[in-house]
Amino acid sequence: MSTSPDTTAIASSLAKNQLYLDCYKSMQKDKLQLPTIPDVAFKIRRAINDQTANNAKIARVVQIDPAITARLIRIANSPLYRGRRKIESCPEALTRVGLKAAQDIITSFAMKAVFQAKTPVIRKKMTDLWAHSSYVAAISAVLAHKTPGFDPDKAMLAGLIHDIGVVPILTHADKRPEIIDNPKDLVETVRKLRIDIGLQILRKWDFPQDFEDVIINAENWYRDNDGPPDYADIVMISQLHSFIGKIDIKKMPKIDQLPAFRKLASGGLTIDASIGILDMAKEEIEQIRLMLH
């Protein structure tokens, strides 16, 4: 069987890409440094999953981190959850948002700690990655809030982790900047390994199975699977919205031609409605982004 010129060129390029070879070999030997779930998120997830825990006990764990406590109270008072009266304490916030939602919210707040680097070039790329991920997360939360059948807090966390497989690649490059011969090395490595590494991280963190679909399909634009719309569909459409004004839209697929959008549209979401929702929710999206930062 003959090999196409494009395939040969890609193989040749990867063979010269030391970053890709290093990351791939480390991944195969289970030696690639994967990020650990932030300690505060781990403790809170454990407390929430404790069958004997009540709101007061869980609140004591959450309040170990005053910054996360403050942000949890803020989101409990945000348009996603706003009630008739203002929430002013951690136990009240937990009651309003619910324990499962609080687990996803707090994990999202703690995720920023994972996106760290030392060298200026890689630190800038890590900052850009976090900015993109948090923007997609905010849009995902708002779209999920307006679409029946979705949990906005889970959608927010799904948006945050859709590119988590890029983090170990950047961390590896941060430790060995000399192995990147040109900018294309990083682009190629991310394109080839992002999904496999991302899945390893989710399994290490014991995240739900449907989050794996988010990582696999976040940019699988023409994915057309059976069944109702899922979080991968929400994140995919949110990504396309996040690119408006930043990427040449002619290079991107048209939102209303995607199977994911058609499935979401069955729940009442039209292209005008989705753009209108995001336009009207600019302040809400910005609030969520600020809370994540």
PDB file of C-alpha atoms in Angstrom:
ATOM      1  CA  MET A   1       0.000   0.000   0.000  1.00  0.00           C
ATOM      2  CA  SER A   2       1.471   3.352  -0.997  1.00  0.00           C
ATOM      3  CA  THR A   3       1.823   6.255   1.440  1.00  0.00           C
ATOM      4  CA  SER A   4       0.528   9.678   0.465  1.00  0.00           C
ATOM      5  CA  PRO A   5       3.054  12.555   0.225  1.00  0.00           C
ATOM      6  CA  ASP A   6       1.259  14.363   3.069  1.00  0.00           C
ATOM      7  CA  THR A   7       1.552  11.350   5.387  1.00  0.00           C
ATOM      8  CA  THR A   8       5.234  10.924   4.507  1.00  0.00           C
ATOM      9  CA  ALA A   9       5.888  14.622   5.175  1.00  0.00           C
ATOM     10  CA  ILE A  10       4.131  14.458   8.568  1.00  0.00           C
ATOM     11  CA  ALA A  11       6.055  11.335   9.565  1.00  0.00           C
ATOM     12  CA  SER A  12       9.322  12.964   8.507  1.00  0.00           C
ATOM     13  CA  SER A  13       8.491  16.118  10.452  1.00  0.00           C
ATOM     14  CA  LEU A  14       7.609  14.177  13.605  1.00  0.00           C
ATOM     15  CA  ALA A  15      10.830  12.169  13.356  1.00  0.00           C
ATOM     16  CA  LYS A  16      12.761  15.452  13.653  1.00  0.00           C
ATOM     17  CA  ASN A  17      10.577  16.803  16.451  1.00  0.00           C
ATOM     18  CA  GLN A  18      12.466  16.130  19.686  1.00  0.00           C
ATOM     19  CA  LEU A  19       9.661  17.491  21.859  1.00  0.00           C
ATOM     20  CA  TYR A  20       7.172  15.058  20.307  1.00  0.00           C
ATOM     21  CA  LEU A  21       9.583  12.110  20.594  1.00  0.00           C
ATOM     22  CA  ASP A  22      10.382  12.936  24.229  1.00  0.00           C
ATOM     23  CA  CYS A  23       6.730  13.365  25.206  1.00  0.00           C
ATOM     24  CA  TYR A  24       5.610  10.285  23.311  1.00  0.00           C
ATOM     25  CA  LYS A  25       8.287   8.043  24.849  1.00  0.00           C
ATOM     26  CA  SER A  26       7.607   9.396  28.335  1.00  0.00           C
ATOM     27  CA  MET A  27       3.879   8.852  27.860  1.00  0.00           C
ATOM     28  CA  GLN A  28       4.398   5.276  26.662  1.00  0.00           C
ATOM     29  CA  LYS A  29       6.565   4.508  29.695  1.00  0.00           C
ATOM     30  CA  ASP A  30       4.058   6.211  32.026  1.00  0.00           C
ATOM     31  CA  LYS A  31       6.754   8.710  33.014  1.00  0.00           C
ATOM     32  CA  LEU A  32       5.277  11.913  31.598  1.00  0.00           C
ATOM     33  CA  GLN A  33       4.633  14.356  34.450  1.00  0.00           C
ATOM     34  CA  LEU A  34       0.856  14.675  34.718  1.00  0.00           C
ATOM     35  CA  PRO A  35      -0.678  17.461  36.815  1.00  0.00           C
ATOM     36  CA  THR A  36      -2.239  16.472  40.119  1.00  0.00           C
ATOM     37  CA  ILE A  37      -5.711  17.685  40.976  1.00  0.00           C
ATOM     38  CA  PRO A  38      -5.247  20.735  43.261  1.00  0.00           C
ATOM     39  CA  ASP A  39      -5.163  19.722  46.913  1.00  0.00           C
ATOM     40  CA  VAL A  40      -8.104  21.869  47.968  1.00  0.00           C
ATOM     41  CA  ALA A  41     -10.259  20.405  45.186  1.00  0.00           C
ATOM     42  CA  PHE A  42      -9.238  16.869  46.173  1.00  0.00           C
ATOM     43  CA  LYS A  43     -10.135  17.438  49.840  1.00  0.00           C
ATOM     44  CA  ILE A  44     -13.475  19.001  48.996  1.00  0.00           C
ATOM     45  CA  ARG A  45     -14.384  16.268  46.481  1.00  0.00           C
ATOM     46  CA  ARG A  46     -13.538  13.674  49.146  1.00  0.00           C
ATOM     47  CA  ALA A  47     -15.635  15.480  51.768  1.00  0.00           C
ATOM     48  CA  ILE A  48     -18.632  15.812  49.421  1.00  0.00           C
ATOM     49  CA  ASN A  49     -18.436  12.125  48.509  1.00  0.00           C
ATOM     50  CA  ASP A  50     -18.337  11.120  52.183  1.00  0.00           C
ATOM     51  CA  GLN A  51     -21.751   9.556  52.896  1.00  0.00           C
ATOM     52  CA  THR A  52     -21.641  10.763  56.513  1.00  0.00           C
ATOM     53  CA  ALA A  53     -20.882  14.408  55.638  1.00  0.00           C
ATOM     54  CA  ASN A  54     -23.416  17.202  56.005  1.00  0.00           C
ATOM     55  CA  ASN A  55     -23.344  20.815  54.772  1.00  0.00           C
ATOM     56  CA  ALA A  56     -21.749  22.123  57.959  1.00  0.00           C
ATOM     57  CA  LYS A  57     -18.910  19.588  57.811  1.00  0.00           C
ATOM     58  CA  ILE A  58     -18.289  20.224  54.112  1.00  0.00           C
ATOM     59  CA  ALA A  59     -18.422  23.995  54.687  1.00  0.00           C
ATOM     60  CA  ARG A  60     -15.605  23.668  57.247  1.00  0.00           C
ATOM     61  CA  VAL A  61     -13.432  21.986  54.588  1.00  0.00           C
ATOM     62  CA  VAL A  62     -14.297  24.588  51.937  1.00  0.00           C
ATOM     63  CA  GLN A  63     -13.571  27.461  54.341  1.00  0.00           C
ATOM     64  CA  ILE A  64      -9.969  26.301  54.705  1.00  0.00           C
ATOM     65  CA  ASP A  65      -9.467  28.278  51.470  1.00  0.00           C
ATOM     66  CA  PRO A  66     -10.968  31.781  51.964  1.00  0.00           C
ATOM     67  CA  ALA A  67     -10.549  32.724  48.280  1.00  0.00           C
ATOM     68  CA  ILE A  68     -12.544  29.701  47.085  1.00  0.00           C
ATOM     69  CA  THR A  69     -15.165  30.315  49.787  1.00  0.00           C
ATOM     70  CA  ALA A  70     -15.601  33.906  48.572  1.00  0.00           C
ATOM     71  CA  ARG A  71     -15.922  32.796  44.947  1.00  0.00           C
ATOM     72  CA  LEU A  72     -18.428  30.069  45.834  1.00  0.00           C
ATOM     73  CA  ILE A  73     -20.588  32.692  47.562  1.00  0.00           C
ATOM     74  CA  ARG A  74     -20.241  34.987  44.543  1.00  0.00           C
ATOM     75  CA  ILE A  75     -21.376  32.314  42.107  1.00  0.00           C
ATOM     76  CA  ALA A  76     -24.293  31.414  44.405  1.00  0.00           C
ATOM     77  CA  ASN A  77     -25.375  35.055  43.991  1.00  0.00           C
ATOM     78  CA  SER A  78     -24.684  35.101  40.236  1.00  0.00           C
ATOM     79  CA  PRO A  79     -27.400  34.934  37.518  1.00  0.00           C
ATOM     80  CA  LEU A  80     -26.785  31.176  37.285  1.00  0.00           C
ATOM     81  CA  TYR A  81     -28.255  30.703  40.791  1.00  0.00           C
ATOM     82  CA  ARG A  82     -29.590  34.050  41.962  1.00  0.00           C
ATOM     83  CA  GLY A  83     -32.447  33.686  44.450  1.00  0.00           C
ATOM     84  CA  ARG A  84     -34.662  36.106  46.280  1.00  0.00           C
ATOM     85  CA  ARG A  85     -32.136  36.902  48.974  1.00  0.00           C
ATOM     86  CA  LYS A  86     -28.409  37.462  48.990  1.00  0.00           C
ATOM     87  CA  ILE A  87     -26.233  34.563  50.160  1.00  0.00           C
ATOM     88  CA  GLU A  88     -23.584  35.587  52.686  1.00  0.00           C
ATOM     89  CA  SER A  89     -22.168  32.347  54.120  1.00  0.00           C
ATOM     90  CA  CYS A  90     -20.548  29.172  52.850  1.00  0.00           C
ATOM     91  CA  PRO A  91     -23.221  26.762  54.214  1.00  0.00           C
ATOM     92  CA  GLU A  92     -25.942  28.865  52.559  1.00  0.00           C
ATOM     93  CA  ALA A  93     -24.009  28.819  49.253  1.00  0.00           C
ATOM     94  CA  LEU A  94     -23.667  25.031  49.428  1.00  0.00           C
ATOM     95  CA  THR A  95     -27.406  24.705  50.053  1.00  0.00           C
ATOM     96  CA  ARG A  96     -28.308  26.956  47.122  1.00  0.00           C
ATOM     97  CA  VAL A  97     -26.015  25.414  44.485  1.00  0.00           C
ATOM     98  CA  GLY A  98     -26.144  21.820  45.784  1.00  0.00           C
ATOM     99  CA  LEU A  99     -23.234  19.579  46.768  1.00  0.00           C
ATOM    100  CA  LYS A 100     -22.665  18.001  43.338  1.00  0.00           C
ATOM    101  CA  ALA A 101     -22.598  21.392  41.652  1.00  0.00           C
ATOM    102  CA  ALA A 102     -20.336  22.757  44.413  1.00  0.00           C
ATOM    103  CA  GLN A 103     -17.864  19.950  43.707  1.00  0.00           C
ATOM    104  CA  ASP A 104     -17.626  20.942  40.033  1.00  0.00           C
ATOM    105  CA  ILE A 105     -17.515  24.673  40.839  1.00  0.00           C
ATOM    106  CA  ILE A 106     -14.732  24.345  43.412  1.00  0.00           C
ATOM    107  CA  THR A 107     -12.692  22.051  41.160  1.00  0.00           C
ATOM    108  CA  SER A 108     -13.030  24.675  38.419  1.00  0.00           C
ATOM    109  CA  PHE A 109     -11.850  27.431  40.767  1.00  0.00           C
ATOM    110  CA  ALA A 110      -8.821  25.388  41.824  1.00  0.00           C
ATOM    111  CA  MET A 111      -7.797  24.457  38.263  1.00  0.00           C
ATOM    112  CA  LYS A 112      -5.822  27.674  37.689  1.00  0.00           C
ATOM    113  CA  ALA A 113      -3.011  26.231  39.829  1.00  0.00           C
ATOM    114  CA  VAL A 114      -2.374  23.549  37.179  1.00  0.00           C
ATOM    115  CA  PHE A 115      -1.551  26.087  34.436  1.00  0.00           C
ATOM    116  CA  GLN A 116       1.916  27.158  35.647  1.00  0.00           C
ATOM    117  CA  ALA A 117       5.344  27.468  33.965  1.00  0.00           C
ATOM    118  CA  LYS A 118       8.705  29.132  34.664  1.00  0.00           C
ATOM    119  CA  THR A 119      10.303  30.065  31.329  1.00  0.00           C
ATOM    120  CA  PRO A 120       8.834  33.238  29.762  1.00  0.00           C
ATOM    121  CA  VAL A 121       7.879  31.659  26.414  1.00  0.00           C
ATOM    122  CA  ILE A 122       6.106  28.648  27.924  1.00  0.00           C
ATOM    123  CA  ARG A 123       4.565  30.760  30.707  1.00  0.00           C
ATOM    124  CA  LYS A 124       2.976  32.956  28.015  1.00  0.00           C
ATOM    125  CA  LYS A 125       1.615  29.868  26.232  1.00  0.00           C
ATOM    126  CA  MET A 126       0.270  28.482  29.514  1.00  0.00           C
ATOM    127  CA  THR A 127      -1.400  31.842  30.254  1.00  0.00           C
ATOM    128  CA  ASP A 128      -2.955  31.869  26.779  1.00  0.00           C
ATOM    129  CA  LEU A 129      -4.154  28.286  27.245  1.00  0.00           C
ATOM    130  CA  TRP A 130      -5.805  29.183  30.557  1.00  0.00           C
ATOM    131  CA  ALA A 131      -7.414  32.292  29.022  1.00  0.00           C
ATOM    132  CA  HIS A 132      -8.876  30.192  26.197  1.00  0.00           C
ATOM    133  CA  SER A 133     -10.011  27.381  28.499  1.00  0.00           C
ATOM    134  CA  SER A 134     -11.657  29.725  31.004  1.00  0.00           C
ATOM    135  CA  TYR A 135     -13.435  31.635  28.212  1.00  0.00           C
ATOM    136  CA  VAL A 136     -14.782  28.388  26.733  1.00  0.00           C
ATOM    137  CA  ALA A 137     -15.790  27.327  30.262  1.00  0.00           C
ATOM    138  CA  ALA A 138     -17.729  30.553  30.828  1.00  0.00           C
ATOM    139  CA  ILE A 139     -19.544  30.279  27.479  1.00  0.00           C
ATOM    140  CA  SER A 140     -20.280  26.594  28.153  1.00  0.00           C
ATOM    141  CA  ALA A 141     -21.840  27.461  31.528  1.00  0.00           C
ATOM    142  CA  VAL A 142     -24.083  30.122  29.990  1.00  0.00           C
ATOM    143  CA  LEU A 143     -25.176  27.955  27.041  1.00  0.00           C
ATOM    144  CA  ALA A 144     -25.870  25.029  29.391  1.00  0.00           C
ATOM    145  CA  HIS A 145     -27.905  27.319  31.652  1.00  0.00           C
ATOM    146  CA  LYS A 146     -30.102  28.248  28.671  1.00  0.00           C
ATOM    147  CA  THR A 147     -30.377  24.717  27.214  1.00  0.00           C
ATOM    148  CA  PRO A 148     -32.642  22.087  28.820  1.00  0.00           C
ATOM    149  CA  GLY A 149     -30.970  18.982  30.221  1.00  0.00           C
ATOM    150  CA  PHE A 150     -27.562  20.449  31.076  1.00  0.00           C
ATOM    151  CA  ASP A 151     -25.866  21.334  34.363  1.00  0.00           C
ATOM    152  CA  PRO A 152     -24.066  24.699  33.930  1.00  0.00           C
ATOM    153  CA  ASP A 153     -21.440  23.876  36.574  1.00  0.00           C
ATOM    154  CA  LYS A 154     -20.537  20.586  34.938  1.00  0.00           C
ATOM    155  CA  ALA A 155     -20.441  22.375  31.569  1.00  0.00           C
ATOM    156  CA  MET A 156     -18.074  24.973  33.042  1.00  0.00           C
ATOM    157  CA  LEU A 157     -15.698  22.276  34.293  1.00  0.00           C
ATOM    158  CA  ALA A 158     -15.957  20.442  30.947  1.00  0.00           C
ATOM    159  CA  GLY A 159     -14.961  23.640  29.141  1.00  0.00           C
ATOM    160  CA  LEU A 160     -11.993  24.087  31.471  1.00  0.00           C
ATOM    161  CA  ILE A 161     -10.583  20.587  30.940  1.00  0.00           C
ATOM    162  CA  HIS A 162     -11.147  20.209  27.183  1.00  0.00           C
ATOM    163  CA  ASP A 163      -7.473  21.086  26.496  1.00  0.00           C
ATOM    164  CA  ILE A 164      -5.971  19.737  29.738  1.00  0.00           C
ATOM    165  CA  GLY A 165      -3.779  17.327  27.710  1.00  0.00           C
ATOM    166  CA  VAL A 166      -1.746  20.314  26.500  1.00  0.00           C
ATOM    167  CA  VAL A 167      -0.542  21.132  30.031  1.00  0.00           C
ATOM    168  CA  PRO A 168       1.978  18.235  30.402  1.00  0.00           C
ATOM    169  CA  ILE A 169       3.380  19.008  26.937  1.00  0.00           C
ATOM    170  CA  LEU A 170       3.995  22.627  27.951  1.00  0.00           C
ATOM    171  CA  THR A 171       5.405  21.479  31.311  1.00  0.00           C
ATOM    172  CA  HIS A 172       7.835  19.165  29.499  1.00  0.00           C
ATOM    173  CA  ALA A 173       8.870  21.982  27.148  1.00  0.00           C
ATOM    174  CA  ASP A 174       9.263  24.276  30.170  1.00  0.00           C
ATOM    175  CA  LYS A 175      11.822  21.908  31.677  1.00  0.00           C
ATOM    176  CA  ARG A 176      13.697  21.334  28.404  1.00  0.00           C
ATOM    177  CA  PRO A 177      13.361  24.471  26.258  1.00  0.00           C
ATOM    178  CA  GLU A 178      16.420  23.456  24.228  1.00  0.00           C
ATOM    179  CA  ILE A 179      14.540  20.596  22.520  1.00  0.00           C
ATOM    180  CA  ILE A 180      12.138  22.888  20.621  1.00  0.00           C
ATOM    181  CA  ASP A 181      13.814  23.671  17.292  1.00  0.00           C
ATOM    182  CA  ASN A 182      10.920  25.728  15.907  1.00  0.00           C
ATOM    183  CA  PRO A 183       7.368  26.775  16.887  1.00  0.00           C
ATOM    184  CA  LYS A 184       5.853  24.049  14.692  1.00  0.00           C
ATOM    185  CA  ASP A 185       7.350  21.407  17.031  1.00  0.00           C
ATOM    186  CA  LEU A 186       4.938  22.411  19.777  1.00  0.00           C
ATOM    187  CA  VAL A 187       1.945  22.665  17.432  1.00  0.00           C
ATOM    188  CA  GLU A 188       2.623  19.188  16.023  1.00  0.00           C
ATOM    189  CA  THR A 189       3.133  17.659  19.454  1.00  0.00           C
ATOM    190  CA  VAL A 190      -0.102  19.136  20.783  1.00  0.00           C
ATOM    191  CA  ARG A 191      -2.049  17.980  17.725  1.00  0.00           C
ATOM    192  CA  LYS A 192      -0.773  14.406  17.988  1.00  0.00           C
ATOM    193  CA  LEU A 193      -0.759  13.861  21.768  1.00  0.00           C
ATOM    194  CA  ARG A 194      -3.333  16.220  23.318  1.00  0.00           C
ATOM    195  CA  ILE A 195      -6.145  13.663  23.415  1.00  0.00           C
ATOM    196  CA  ASP A 196      -4.165  10.652  24.693  1.00  0.00           C
ATOM    197  CA  ILE A 197      -2.500  12.684  27.439  1.00  0.00           C
ATOM    198  CA  GLY A 198      -5.777  14.370  28.364  1.00  0.00           C
ATOM    199  CA  LEU A 199      -7.470  10.995  28.819  1.00  0.00           C
ATOM    200  CA  GLN A 200      -4.638   9.829  31.087  1.00  0.00           C
ATOM    201  CA  ILE A 201      -5.152  12.898  33.290  1.00  0.00           C
ATOM    202  CA  LEU A 202      -8.911  12.423  33.563  1.00  0.00           C
ATOM    203  CA  ARG A 203      -8.473   8.781  34.544  1.00  0.00           C
ATOM    204  CA  LYS A 204      -5.862   9.747  37.116  1.00  0.00           C
ATOM    205  CA  TRP A 205      -8.268  12.345  38.539  1.00  0.00           C
ATOM    206  CA  ASP A 206     -11.195   9.901  38.450  1.00  0.00           C
ATOM    207  CA  PHE A 207     -13.388  12.252  36.416  1.00  0.00           C
ATOM    208  CA  PRO A 208     -16.705  11.101  34.872  1.00  0.00           C
ATOM    209  CA  GLN A 209     -16.659   9.062  31.662  1.00  0.00           C
ATOM    210  CA  ASP A 210     -18.495  11.716  29.629  1.00  0.00           C
ATOM    211  CA  PHE A 211     -15.629  14.169  30.228  1.00  0.00           C
ATOM    212  CA  GLU A 212     -13.474  11.835  28.131  1.00  0.00           C
ATOM    213  CA  ASP A 213     -15.879  12.451  25.237  1.00  0.00           C
ATOM    214  CA  VAL A 214     -15.292  16.188  25.709  1.00  0.00           C
ATOM    215  CA  ILE A 215     -11.525  15.795  25.290  1.00  0.00           C
ATOM    216  CA  ILE A 216     -11.862  13.416  22.336  1.00  0.00           C
ATOM    217  CA  ASN A 217     -14.477  15.446  20.476  1.00  0.00           C
ATOM    218  CA  ALA A 218     -13.921  19.100  21.438  1.00  0.00           C
ATOM    219  CA  GLU A 219     -12.682  19.824  17.903  1.00  0.00           C
ATOM    220  CA  ASN A 220     -14.259  16.891  16.079  1.00  0.00           C
ATOM    221  CA  TRP A 221     -16.483  19.398  14.291  1.00  0.00           C
ATOM    222  CA  TYR A 222     -18.510  16.991  12.167  1.00  0.00           C
ATOM    223  CA  ARG A 223     -19.023  14.322  14.831  1.00  0.00           C
ATOM    224  CA  ASP A 224     -22.513  12.906  14.317  1.00  0.00           C
ATOM    225  CA  ASN A 225     -23.392  10.394  17.010  1.00  0.00           C
ATOM    226  CA  ASP A 226     -26.724   8.934  18.005  1.00  0.00           C
ATOM    227  CA  GLY A 227     -28.496  10.037  21.120  1.00  0.00           C
ATOM    228  CA  PRO A 228     -29.253  13.394  22.737  1.00  0.00           C
ATOM    229  CA  PRO A 229     -26.814  16.343  22.818  1.00  0.00           C
ATOM    230  CA  ASP A 230     -24.018  16.014  25.373  1.00  0.00           C
ATOM    231  CA  TYR A 231     -21.320  18.101  27.041  1.00  0.00           C
ATOM    232  CA  ALA A 232     -18.914  17.512  24.143  1.00  0.00           C
ATOM    233  CA  ASP A 233     -21.479  19.252  21.911  1.00  0.00           C
ATOM    234  CA  ILE A 234     -21.786  22.192  24.333  1.00  0.00           C
ATOM    235  CA  VAL A 235     -17.993  22.616  24.555  1.00  0.00           C
ATOM    236  CA  MET A 236     -17.548  22.313  20.790  1.00  0.00           C
ATOM    237  CA  ILE A 237     -20.113  25.046  20.066  1.00  0.00           C
ATOM    238  CA  SER A 238     -18.671  27.187  22.881  1.00  0.00           C
ATOM    239  CA  GLN A 239     -15.217  26.881  21.318  1.00  0.00           C
ATOM    240  CA  LEU A 240     -16.511  28.160  17.993  1.00  0.00           C
ATOM    241  CA  HIS A 241     -18.184  31.093  19.737  1.00  0.00           C
ATOM    242  CA  SER A 242     -14.918  31.824  21.569  1.00  0.00           C
ATOM    243  CA  PHE A 243     -13.080  32.123  18.238  1.00  0.00           C
ATOM    244  CA  ILE A 244     -15.302  34.956  16.958  1.00  0.00           C
ATOM    245  CA  GLY A 245     -13.138  38.014  16.450  1.00  0.00           C
ATOM    246  CA  LYS A 246      -9.943  36.071  17.192  1.00  0.00           C
ATOM    247  CA  ILE A 247      -9.596  33.610  14.311  1.00  0.00           C
ATOM    248  CA  ASP A 248     -10.440  34.061  10.643  1.00  0.00           C
ATOM    249  CA  ILE A 249     -14.003  32.756  10.726  1.00  0.00           C
ATOM    250  CA  LYS A 250     -13.669  31.586   7.103  1.00  0.00           C
ATOM    251  CA  LYS A 251     -11.190  28.961   8.327  1.00  0.00           C
ATOM    252  CA  MET A 252     -13.706  27.576  10.811  1.00  0.00           C
ATOM    253  CA  PRO A 253     -16.786  25.441  10.083  1.00  0.00           C
ATOM    254  CA  LYS A 254     -20.138  27.231  10.070  1.00  0.00           C
ATOM    255  CA  ILE A 255     -21.864  26.635  13.382  1.00  0.00           C
ATOM    256  CA  ASP A 256     -25.306  25.952  11.930  1.00  0.00           C
ATOM    257  CA  GLN A 257     -23.898  23.218   9.666  1.00  0.00           C
ATOM    258  CA  LEU A 258     -22.574  21.121  12.545  1.00  0.00           C
ATOM    259  CA  PRO A 259     -24.442  18.043  13.860  1.00  0.00           C
ATOM    260  CA  ALA A 260     -23.732  19.233  17.430  1.00  0.00           C
ATOM    261  CA  PHE A 261     -25.507  22.498  16.794  1.00  0.00           C
ATOM    262  CA  ARG A 262     -28.476  20.779  15.144  1.00  0.00           C
ATOM    263  CA  LYS A 263     -28.846  18.547  18.224  1.00  0.00           C
ATOM    264  CA  LEU A 264     -28.722  21.536  20.561  1.00  0.00           C
ATOM    265  CA  ALA A 265     -31.181  23.358  18.298  1.00  0.00           C
ATOM    266  CA  SER A 266     -33.695  20.566  18.957  1.00  0.00           C
ATOM    267  CA  GLY A 267     -33.748  21.889  22.521  1.00  0.00           C
ATOM    268  CA  GLY A 268     -34.670  25.347  21.233  1.00  0.00           C
ATOM    269  CA  LEU A 269     -31.213  26.785  20.551  1.00  0.00           C
ATOM    270  CA  THR A 270     -30.965  28.546  17.156  1.00  0.00           C
ATOM    271  CA  ILE A 271     -27.888  30.298  15.771  1.00  0.00           C
ATOM    272  CA  ASP A 272     -29.484  33.712  16.312  1.00  0.00           C
ATOM    273  CA  ALA A 273     -30.561  32.648  19.784  1.00  0.00           C
ATOM    274  CA  SER A 274     -27.102  31.345  20.708  1.00  0.00           C
ATOM    275  CA  ILE A 275     -25.396  34.523  19.521  1.00  0.00           C
ATOM    276  CA  GLY A 276     -28.139  36.564  21.199  1.00  0.00           C
ATOM    277  CA  ILE A 277     -27.770  34.639  24.452  1.00  0.00           C
ATOM    278  CA  LEU A 278     -24.026  35.270  24.516  1.00  0.00           C
ATOM    279  CA  ASP A 279     -24.483  38.897  23.538  1.00  0.00           C
ATOM    280  CA  MET A 280     -26.973  39.457  26.344  1.00  0.00           C
ATOM    281  CA  ALA A 281     -24.870  37.405  28.750  1.00  0.00           C
ATOM    282  CA  LYS A 282     -21.572  39.232  28.177  1.00  0.00           C
ATOM    283  CA  GLU A 283     -21.557  40.478  31.754  1.00  0.00           C
ATOM    284  CA  GLU A 284     -22.437  37.022  33.067  1.00  0.00           C
ATOM    285  CA  ILE A 285     -19.649  35.407  30.999  1.00  0.00           C
ATOM    286  CA  GLU A 286     -17.196  38.027  32.212  1.00  0.00           C
ATOM    287  CA  GLN A 287     -18.245  37.421  35.834  1.00  0.00           C
ATOM    288  CA  ILE A 288     -17.562  33.709  35.468  1.00  0.00           C
ATOM    289  CA  ARG A 289     -14.184  34.375  33.820  1.00  0.00           C
ATOM    290  CA  LEU A 290     -13.218  36.719  36.671  1.00  0.00           C
ATOM    291  CA  MET A 291     -14.253  34.154  39.272  1.00  0.00           C
ATOM    292  CA  LEU A 292     -12.175  31.489  37.531  1.00  0.00           C
ATOM    293  CA  HIS A 293      -9.164  33.817  37.488  1.00  0.00           C
TER     294      HIS A 293
END
